[in-house]
């Protein structure tokens, strides 16, 4: 068996490409249908939806991905007992690879819905398959050869925007430098692209996009599909952070039809944490993105429909007699119909009150500290503003990639707002300079590129100017509730959603002023701003959903409520 030599495929080959025993295949037969393919037949094409998980009964297939200079790279050759598929097969998303029959093939094809049934009904076998699907996606991410191709200046704001979106969405992709890469120059010439239209994105289905928005790119690669306006979901969840994903997992696993919307990517602010070390059950720590990716995949395993990125714009009552109590107007003029709604839209990053801040955002001012930003800042001095745990985690992460981190905090000490273990770790880093009682005064630069950062000590009034090209802001967040302005959902004076007995005496502490509409996580007034607390609220709200649905004529929810009571 040949396979591409990336670290994950070498270290965990047996888990990544398991061989199924005859007994395993026999247990899988009731979930699939037999099919055959001729030698040389292309079974799956990158950019198109695969027929399902393909279990090879006889014959061989080659799995290939795009390489440099138009060459295909063979990832692995599958024979009898192997199966074709990765995470895209969980939710019938377009394939990231090509699959071709090397010789005549007899196979068992399991479509996405039946694959999810298999994972629930055959737990041990499902665990092995799920692990393989995840590891294969990780392998594609590491290889950097599959998925869409971004062509443009590598440090350009729009290239970083698109690259960041795909990375946060767990999507393999490539970035080709339009100034130096011969492949990039070939693509630009082939498609007659004016340099002013860069960056361009070449999607796996062959479509070319000129500097697309995130939603346009997501639709091109199949992350976002048209919403079925005739379907009535038991629950629509707005927000895919820890609270929203937790609610999705528990709701779907208990039989509620569930849809999740988010205007950016899954993970919320938790996804920006380079390492979380105080989350229960992870004594060695875990990155926020890894934790949220697990929750995202877990939700898809239970059949949650993900519509990300797509923005909820208006919540209103349903006007028909279909059984849907609410409608959500979303992007591109689409409508989601649901019996209940969970608001988990979290918070948006605060911005410094600096007149020219916007011109540096995306290129020199960052609200996220990932591998992408670390690459940009390698060997440089950077400034980071903030005194919470997210700021501390980012400072420690960046310190391992940059020459120096200047950590600015308005308060006189980090101890009041940051976990003790992070304070101690920061003190132990020789290249982190903590500047308490300090605040940014001005940013200097040109054409979107930062050159100098000026800050002032609040007590002494002394100003400092340093030649810093990258500034990271972790100064807290405000509730993401602007979209609720015309939705008759009560907010507190700071813009957080009010819940509980004061506004909703019927269905518990998570219900808002509108019956059947609930709020959880950071967006809820009075919530504890911790990942674990958000996950707990996501689990807790599902009981309230069952109660509401049972009391308001949802036959689908009533049996589950009876089992739970």
XYZ file of C-alpha atoms in Angstrom:
565
model
C 0.000 0.000 0.000
C 1.527 3.274 -1.084
C 0.716 6.515 0.658
C 1.939 10.083 0.844
C 4.615 10.670 3.459
C 3.195 13.221 5.872
C 3.634 12.917 9.654
C 0.102 11.875 10.551
C -0.072 9.084 7.949
C 3.257 7.677 9.083
C 2.591 7.811 12.815
C -1.003 6.533 12.765
C -1.198 4.529 9.542
C -3.182 1.605 10.969
C -5.844 3.914 12.409
C -5.922 6.101 9.318
C -6.270 3.206 6.868
C -7.775 0.317 8.868
C -8.433 -3.050 7.238
C -11.954 -4.284 7.950
C -12.465 -7.956 8.750
C -15.108 -9.981 6.961
C -17.286 -9.840 10.093
C -17.044 -6.027 10.101
C -18.149 -5.838 6.482
C -21.035 -8.212 7.120
C -22.271 -5.877 9.881
C -22.078 -2.960 7.471
C -24.053 -4.575 4.647
C -27.474 -3.584 5.979
C -26.453 0.079 5.804
C -25.284 0.104 2.177
C -25.916 -1.039 -1.356
C -23.713 -3.089 -3.676
C -22.123 -1.389 -6.670
C -19.446 -2.151 -9.243
C -16.963 -0.023 -11.180
C -14.967 -0.755 -14.316
C -11.194 -0.504 -14.506
C -10.191 3.103 -15.178
C -13.557 4.497 -14.069
C -13.438 7.696 -12.023
C -15.551 6.876 -8.975
C -15.169 10.204 -7.173
C -14.054 13.581 -8.535
C -12.661 16.357 -6.337
C -15.187 19.168 -6.003
C -18.172 16.862 -6.475
C -20.203 15.001 -3.865
C -19.115 11.367 -3.518
C -21.759 8.628 -3.602
C -20.936 7.841 0.038
C -18.470 5.798 2.068
C -17.174 3.128 -0.333
C -16.131 -0.226 1.152
C -13.933 -2.186 -1.282
C -14.997 -5.834 -1.540
C -12.710 -6.735 -4.474
C -10.378 -4.849 -6.777
C -8.259 -1.756 -6.134
C -8.702 2.025 -6.262
C -6.209 4.915 -6.230
C -6.861 7.966 -4.036
C -5.128 11.044 -5.451
C -4.952 14.748 -4.740
C -3.697 17.781 -6.645
C 0.034 18.418 -6.657
C 2.303 21.137 -7.943
C 2.588 21.840 -11.671
C -0.695 20.027 -12.324
C 0.618 16.619 -11.272
C -1.582 14.269 -9.242
C -0.180 12.780 -6.033
C -1.236 9.322 -4.900
C -2.289 9.329 -1.264
C -3.058 5.631 -0.930
C -4.160 2.589 -2.912
C -7.122 0.806 -1.352
C -7.827 -2.900 -1.764
C -10.345 -5.390 -0.336
C -11.312 -4.555 3.257
C -10.373 -0.869 2.946
C -12.876 1.968 2.646
C -12.862 5.244 0.733
C -13.924 8.425 2.500
C -13.060 11.195 4.944
C -15.042 13.774 6.941
C -16.823 15.105 3.843
C -18.818 11.857 3.758
C -20.456 12.602 7.133
C -22.592 15.349 5.636
C -22.413 14.739 1.875
C -19.995 17.604 1.203
C -17.926 17.711 -2.008
C -14.903 15.445 -2.087
C -11.394 16.814 -1.631
C -9.755 13.956 -3.548
C -10.127 11.918 -6.726
C -10.865 8.188 -6.638
C -10.217 5.968 -9.676
C -10.636 2.223 -10.108
C -7.267 0.616 -10.912
C -8.988 -2.674 -11.805
C -12.611 -3.875 -11.739
C -14.114 -3.107 -8.340
C -16.988 -4.565 -6.350
C -17.992 -2.300 -3.471
C -20.514 -1.539 -0.758
C -21.661 2.106 -0.891
C -23.043 3.693 2.291
C -24.680 7.096 1.795
C -24.170 9.832 4.409
C -27.421 9.340 6.310
C -26.860 5.598 6.601
C -23.218 6.188 7.579
C -24.430 8.261 10.536
C -26.899 5.474 11.378
C -24.040 2.970 11.307
C -21.980 5.064 13.727
C -24.836 5.201 16.212
C -26.021 1.601 15.913
C -22.588 -0.067 15.604
C -20.666 1.887 18.224
C -17.336 0.012 18.186
C -17.141 -0.188 14.423
C -18.383 3.389 14.129
C -15.606 4.570 16.445
C -12.935 3.056 14.192
C -14.471 4.592 11.089
C -14.891 8.011 12.706
C -11.281 8.034 13.888
C -10.096 7.170 10.377
C -12.216 9.921 8.815
C -10.804 12.512 11.216
C -7.198 11.388 10.732
C -7.591 11.469 6.964
C -8.795 15.070 7.147
C -5.815 15.911 9.350
C -3.564 14.251 6.778
C -5.070 16.377 3.993
C -4.563 19.503 6.103
C -0.920 18.584 6.693
C -0.225 17.778 3.051
C -1.330 21.206 1.832
C -2.160 19.767 -1.576
C -5.956 19.364 -1.507
C -8.787 21.865 -1.545
C -9.039 25.361 -3.034
C -5.981 27.278 -4.212
C -5.568 30.914 -3.139
C -3.328 32.988 -5.410
C -2.119 36.402 -4.292
C 0.518 38.251 -2.264
C 1.070 36.057 0.792
C 1.024 39.001 3.217
C -1.966 40.690 1.594
C -4.990 41.366 3.781
C -7.473 39.513 1.587
C -5.194 36.486 1.234
C -4.866 36.358 5.025
C -8.641 36.768 5.389
C -9.427 33.852 3.083
C -6.628 31.697 4.461
C -7.801 32.369 8.017
C -11.393 31.483 7.145
C -10.429 28.159 5.564
C -8.097 27.301 8.451
C -10.782 28.038 11.061
C -13.253 25.969 9.027
C -10.945 22.934 8.985
C -10.621 23.049 5.192
C -7.431 21.965 3.395
C -6.136 24.619 1.015
C -3.032 25.985 -0.675
C -1.680 29.523 -0.896
C 0.516 30.416 -3.876
C 2.518 33.636 -3.745
C 1.655 35.664 -6.846
C 4.981 37.478 -6.610
C 7.295 34.472 -6.449
C 5.584 31.154 -7.178
C 5.830 29.966 -10.822
C 2.586 27.985 -10.456
C 0.800 31.149 -9.302
C 2.102 33.088 -12.283
C 0.983 30.293 -14.618
C -2.551 30.380 -13.180
C -2.711 34.171 -13.458
C -1.651 34.009 -17.100
C -3.951 31.076 -17.931
C -7.042 32.845 -16.600
C -5.956 36.329 -17.791
C -6.295 37.806 -14.310
C -5.559 41.485 -13.819
C -3.231 41.934 -10.796
C -5.769 44.365 -9.317
C -8.245 41.470 -9.043
C -5.968 39.399 -6.801
C -6.374 37.318 -4.812
C -8.124 34.696 -6.873
C -9.361 31.341 -5.635
C -9.477 28.228 -7.803
C -12.077 25.886 -6.300
C -11.771 22.076 -6.624
C -14.765 22.074 -9.004
C -12.791 24.257 -11.440
C -14.628 27.525 -10.731
C -12.496 30.671 -10.445
C -13.411 33.358 -7.900
C -12.058 36.921 -7.886
C -11.345 38.057 -4.300
C -14.480 36.367 -2.942
C -16.236 36.928 0.345
C -16.242 34.064 2.836
C -19.825 33.071 2.023
C -19.162 33.014 -1.728
C -16.089 30.833 -1.187
C -17.980 28.537 1.196
C -20.735 27.998 -1.367
C -18.219 27.287 -4.110
C -16.493 24.523 -2.120
C -19.781 23.119 -0.787
C -19.492 24.182 2.857
C -22.772 26.079 2.530
C -25.705 24.657 0.610
C -29.124 26.194 -0.135
C -31.441 26.128 2.875
C -34.586 24.043 2.420
C -37.323 26.576 3.182
C -39.964 23.816 3.309
C -38.268 21.933 6.146
C -39.310 22.649 9.712
C -36.553 22.072 12.242
C -37.200 21.360 15.897
C -34.467 23.852 16.792
C -32.426 26.474 14.964
C -29.235 27.472 16.772
C -27.633 30.812 15.950
C -23.937 30.584 16.777
C -21.395 27.752 16.549
C -19.212 28.482 19.547
C -18.952 26.154 22.575
C -22.526 26.830 23.708
C -24.103 26.464 20.274
C -22.183 23.313 19.364
C -22.939 21.728 22.742
C -26.652 22.438 22.288
C -26.480 20.994 18.764
C -24.785 17.770 19.904
C -27.214 17.135 22.761
C -30.315 18.144 20.800
C -29.503 16.023 17.742
C -28.387 13.025 19.808
C -31.768 13.128 21.544
C -33.738 13.092 18.314
C -34.382 16.770 17.580
C -33.892 17.946 13.996
C -31.254 20.664 14.342
C -29.707 23.360 12.185
C -26.792 25.601 13.192
C -25.923 28.957 11.651
C -22.856 31.116 12.184
C -21.731 34.154 10.231
C -17.993 33.368 10.533
C -16.787 29.850 11.336
C -17.308 27.252 14.030
C -15.523 27.669 17.360
C -16.354 31.222 18.370
C -13.840 32.994 20.586
C -12.793 29.670 22.094
C -11.366 28.724 18.715
C -8.868 31.577 19.040
C -7.235 30.063 22.148
C -3.868 28.575 21.298
C -3.997 26.305 24.343
C -6.672 25.702 26.989
C -5.221 23.997 30.053
C -8.005 24.337 32.612
C -10.795 22.593 30.677
C -11.931 19.484 32.521
C -10.574 16.228 31.127
C -7.558 17.600 29.242
C -4.676 17.608 31.728
C -2.088 18.224 29.008
C -4.162 21.014 27.472
C -5.805 21.326 24.071
C -5.979 24.103 21.529
C -9.317 25.865 21.272
C -9.573 25.002 17.589
C -8.917 21.302 18.216
C -11.577 21.214 20.936
C -14.140 23.005 18.790
C -13.335 20.877 15.720
C -14.120 17.765 17.752
C -17.468 19.261 18.763
C -18.202 20.268 15.164
C -17.491 16.753 13.876
C -19.480 15.247 16.728
C -22.505 17.364 15.814
C -22.294 16.232 12.192
C -22.095 12.622 13.355
C -25.570 13.058 14.857
C -26.946 14.678 11.709
C -26.839 18.379 12.592
C -27.165 20.538 9.486
C -24.384 23.140 9.451
C -24.889 26.409 7.556
C -21.569 28.173 8.113
C -20.860 30.922 7.244
C -24.365 32.309 6.901
C -25.727 35.216 8.877
C -29.014 35.334 10.773
C -30.576 38.725 10.032
C -34.080 38.705 11.474
C -36.091 36.509 13.844
C -39.839 36.643 13.401
C -42.923 34.573 14.110
C -44.107 32.133 11.451
C -47.247 33.277 9.644
C -48.389 29.899 8.309
C -49.927 26.868 10.022
C -47.096 24.501 9.202
C -46.028 23.866 12.791
C -43.000 26.145 12.619
C -43.249 28.801 15.304
C -40.388 30.982 14.054
C -38.589 31.992 10.881
C -35.016 33.223 10.562
C -34.071 35.374 7.600
C -30.537 34.449 6.592
C -28.074 35.362 3.838
C -28.997 35.348 0.142
C -32.695 35.837 0.896
C -33.170 32.381 2.407
C -35.441 31.420 5.294
C -35.035 28.870 8.083
C -38.224 27.606 9.739
C -38.032 26.215 13.266
C -40.240 25.360 16.216
C -37.698 26.763 18.673
C -34.656 29.040 18.426
C -31.501 29.080 20.548
C -29.490 32.305 20.503
C -25.829 31.439 21.015
C -24.334 34.239 18.931
C -21.674 34.981 21.536
C -19.655 38.147 21.399
C -17.614 40.153 18.903
C -14.113 41.400 19.517
C -13.692 44.882 20.942
C -11.678 47.334 18.886
C -9.337 50.029 20.085
C -10.652 53.594 19.871
C -7.893 54.639 17.452
C -8.820 56.750 14.433
C -6.801 54.844 11.825
C -7.215 51.333 13.270
C -9.302 50.041 10.355
C -6.590 50.636 7.754
C -4.270 48.167 9.521
C -6.821 45.451 10.324
C -6.293 42.223 8.418
C -2.645 42.923 7.608
C -1.025 44.305 10.779
C -3.729 44.327 13.464
C -4.978 40.888 14.481
C -7.695 39.479 16.750
C -6.471 35.900 16.427
C -3.097 34.247 17.132
C -2.777 31.154 14.945
C -0.044 29.593 12.838
C -0.893 32.032 10.060
C -0.176 35.101 12.208
C 2.834 33.444 13.834
C 4.367 32.926 10.385
C 3.875 36.585 9.536
C 5.600 37.718 12.734
C 8.467 35.245 12.880
C 11.597 36.772 14.411
C 9.968 40.178 14.991
C 8.869 42.152 18.037
C 5.077 42.294 18.395
C 2.703 44.111 20.726
C -0.282 42.443 22.368
C -2.996 44.273 24.303
C -5.082 42.460 26.904
C -5.060 40.972 30.379
C -7.477 38.046 30.219
C -6.818 34.365 29.675
C -7.101 34.663 25.894
C -4.447 37.371 25.923
C -2.190 35.271 28.147
C -2.534 32.190 25.969
C -1.796 34.217 22.842
C 1.251 35.868 24.404
C 2.754 32.524 25.421
C 2.062 31.029 21.998
C 3.551 33.968 20.110
C 6.607 34.038 22.374
C 7.710 30.727 20.860
C 7.668 32.231 17.354
C 8.725 35.870 17.697
C 11.743 37.729 19.046
C 9.775 39.628 21.689
C 6.202 40.191 22.910
C 5.300 43.511 24.505
C 2.199 42.696 26.594
C 0.238 45.851 27.425
C -2.466 45.926 30.109
C -4.481 48.899 31.360
C -4.624 47.544 34.913
C -1.812 47.534 37.425
C -1.545 43.733 37.552
C -2.440 40.651 35.522
C -3.502 38.707 38.611
C -6.973 40.242 38.833
C -8.076 39.045 35.381
C -5.819 36.137 34.345
C -5.527 32.571 35.656
C -2.578 32.103 37.969
C -0.928 29.405 35.870
C -0.808 31.770 32.894
C 0.614 34.623 34.968
C 3.402 32.345 36.175
C 4.087 31.078 32.663
C 4.316 34.606 31.293
C 6.781 35.558 34.021
C 8.899 32.564 33.028
C 9.160 33.652 29.375
C 12.304 35.769 28.906
C 10.981 37.392 25.732
C 7.625 38.603 27.144
C 7.740 42.137 28.548
C 4.701 42.939 30.711
C 3.775 46.633 30.628
C 0.982 47.237 33.140
C -0.869 50.536 33.418
C -0.283 51.164 29.718
C -2.530 51.900 26.757
C -2.093 52.393 23.019
C -2.009 56.029 21.934
C -1.394 55.848 18.189
C -0.571 53.616 15.238
C 1.753 54.763 12.472
C 2.283 53.277 9.030
C 1.179 53.477 5.417
C -0.723 51.431 2.823
C -2.156 49.160 5.500
C 1.222 48.190 6.895
C 2.018 49.116 10.466
C 5.427 50.681 11.133
C 5.311 52.027 14.707
C 3.159 51.587 17.804
C 2.953 54.374 20.383
C 1.753 53.751 23.932
C 1.571 55.707 27.178
C 2.017 54.799 30.817
C -1.149 56.006 32.537
C 0.554 56.840 35.830
C 3.704 58.604 34.641
C 2.441 59.893 31.314
C 5.631 58.695 29.621
C 5.167 57.745 25.965
C 7.038 54.963 24.187
C 7.386 54.424 20.447
C 8.650 51.151 19.024
C 9.057 49.875 15.455
C 6.380 47.181 15.614
C 4.684 45.795 12.483
C 2.080 43.553 14.118
C -0.377 44.327 16.918
C -2.648 41.736 18.583
C -5.824 42.837 20.362
C -7.428 40.677 23.056
C -9.332 43.361 24.955
C -12.596 41.570 25.584
C -15.797 41.435 23.629
C -19.258 42.962 23.325
C -22.454 40.945 22.865
C -23.218 40.007 19.277
C -26.849 41.109 19.410
C -27.172 43.866 16.817
C -29.168 41.467 14.652
C -31.804 41.230 17.397
C -32.620 44.958 17.320
C -35.990 44.390 15.595
C -36.769 40.939 16.965
C -38.622 41.821 20.220
C -36.057 40.002 22.354
C -35.350 41.872 25.585
C -31.755 42.980 26.139
C -30.051 44.376 29.225
C -28.437 47.862 29.199
C -25.139 46.379 27.930
C -26.819 44.550 25.039
C -26.810 41.021 26.482
C -29.968 38.891 26.128
C -32.120 38.821 29.237
C -33.409 35.412 30.326
C -35.003 33.715 33.304
C -37.993 34.235 35.544
C -37.951 38.014 35.210
C -38.791 37.873 31.503
C -39.790 34.223 30.892
C -41.627 32.506 33.740
C -42.706 29.513 31.647
C -39.658 27.477 30.630
C -36.761 28.123 32.944
C -33.638 30.196 33.221
C -32.573 30.063 29.566
C -35.791 31.318 27.947
C -35.926 34.873 26.640
C -38.854 37.307 26.559
C -40.179 35.410 23.537
C -41.662 32.020 24.317
C -39.710 29.246 22.596
C -36.630 31.422 22.080
C -33.716 30.653 24.388
C -30.284 32.222 24.949
C -27.096 30.509 26.117
C -23.395 31.192 26.470
C -21.616 34.540 26.395
C -24.550 36.339 24.755
C -26.812 35.649 27.751
C -27.026 38.303 30.451
C -25.409 37.085 33.669
C -23.602 34.128 32.094
C -20.166 33.036 33.266
C -17.721 33.718 30.447
C -15.980 30.336 30.459
C -15.884 27.548 27.877
C -17.064 24.948 30.390
C -19.974 27.141 31.489
C -21.022 27.684 27.866
C -20.937 23.937 27.188
C -22.997 23.348 30.324
C -25.638 25.838 29.217
C -25.731 24.200 25.800
C -26.558 20.881 27.441
C -29.000 22.416 29.911
C -31.093 24.234 27.315
C -32.018 20.976 25.574
C -34.210 19.937 28.506
C -36.081 23.234 28.173
C -36.479 22.630 24.436
C -38.070 19.236 25.060
C -40.483 20.751 27.594
C -41.501 23.583 25.275
C -41.949 21.298 22.256
C -44.014 18.793 24.208
C -46.284 21.545 25.513
C -46.704 23.174 22.117
C -47.724 20.294 19.938
C -44.455 18.853 18.660
C -45.089 15.126 18.407
C -41.438 14.501 17.576
C -40.281 15.776 20.951
C -42.923 14.220 23.175
C -41.569 10.612 23.178
C -38.079 11.821 24.055
C -39.478 13.909 26.916
C -41.341 10.861 28.197
C -38.153 8.780 28.167
C -36.283 11.477 30.086
C -38.930 11.994 32.780
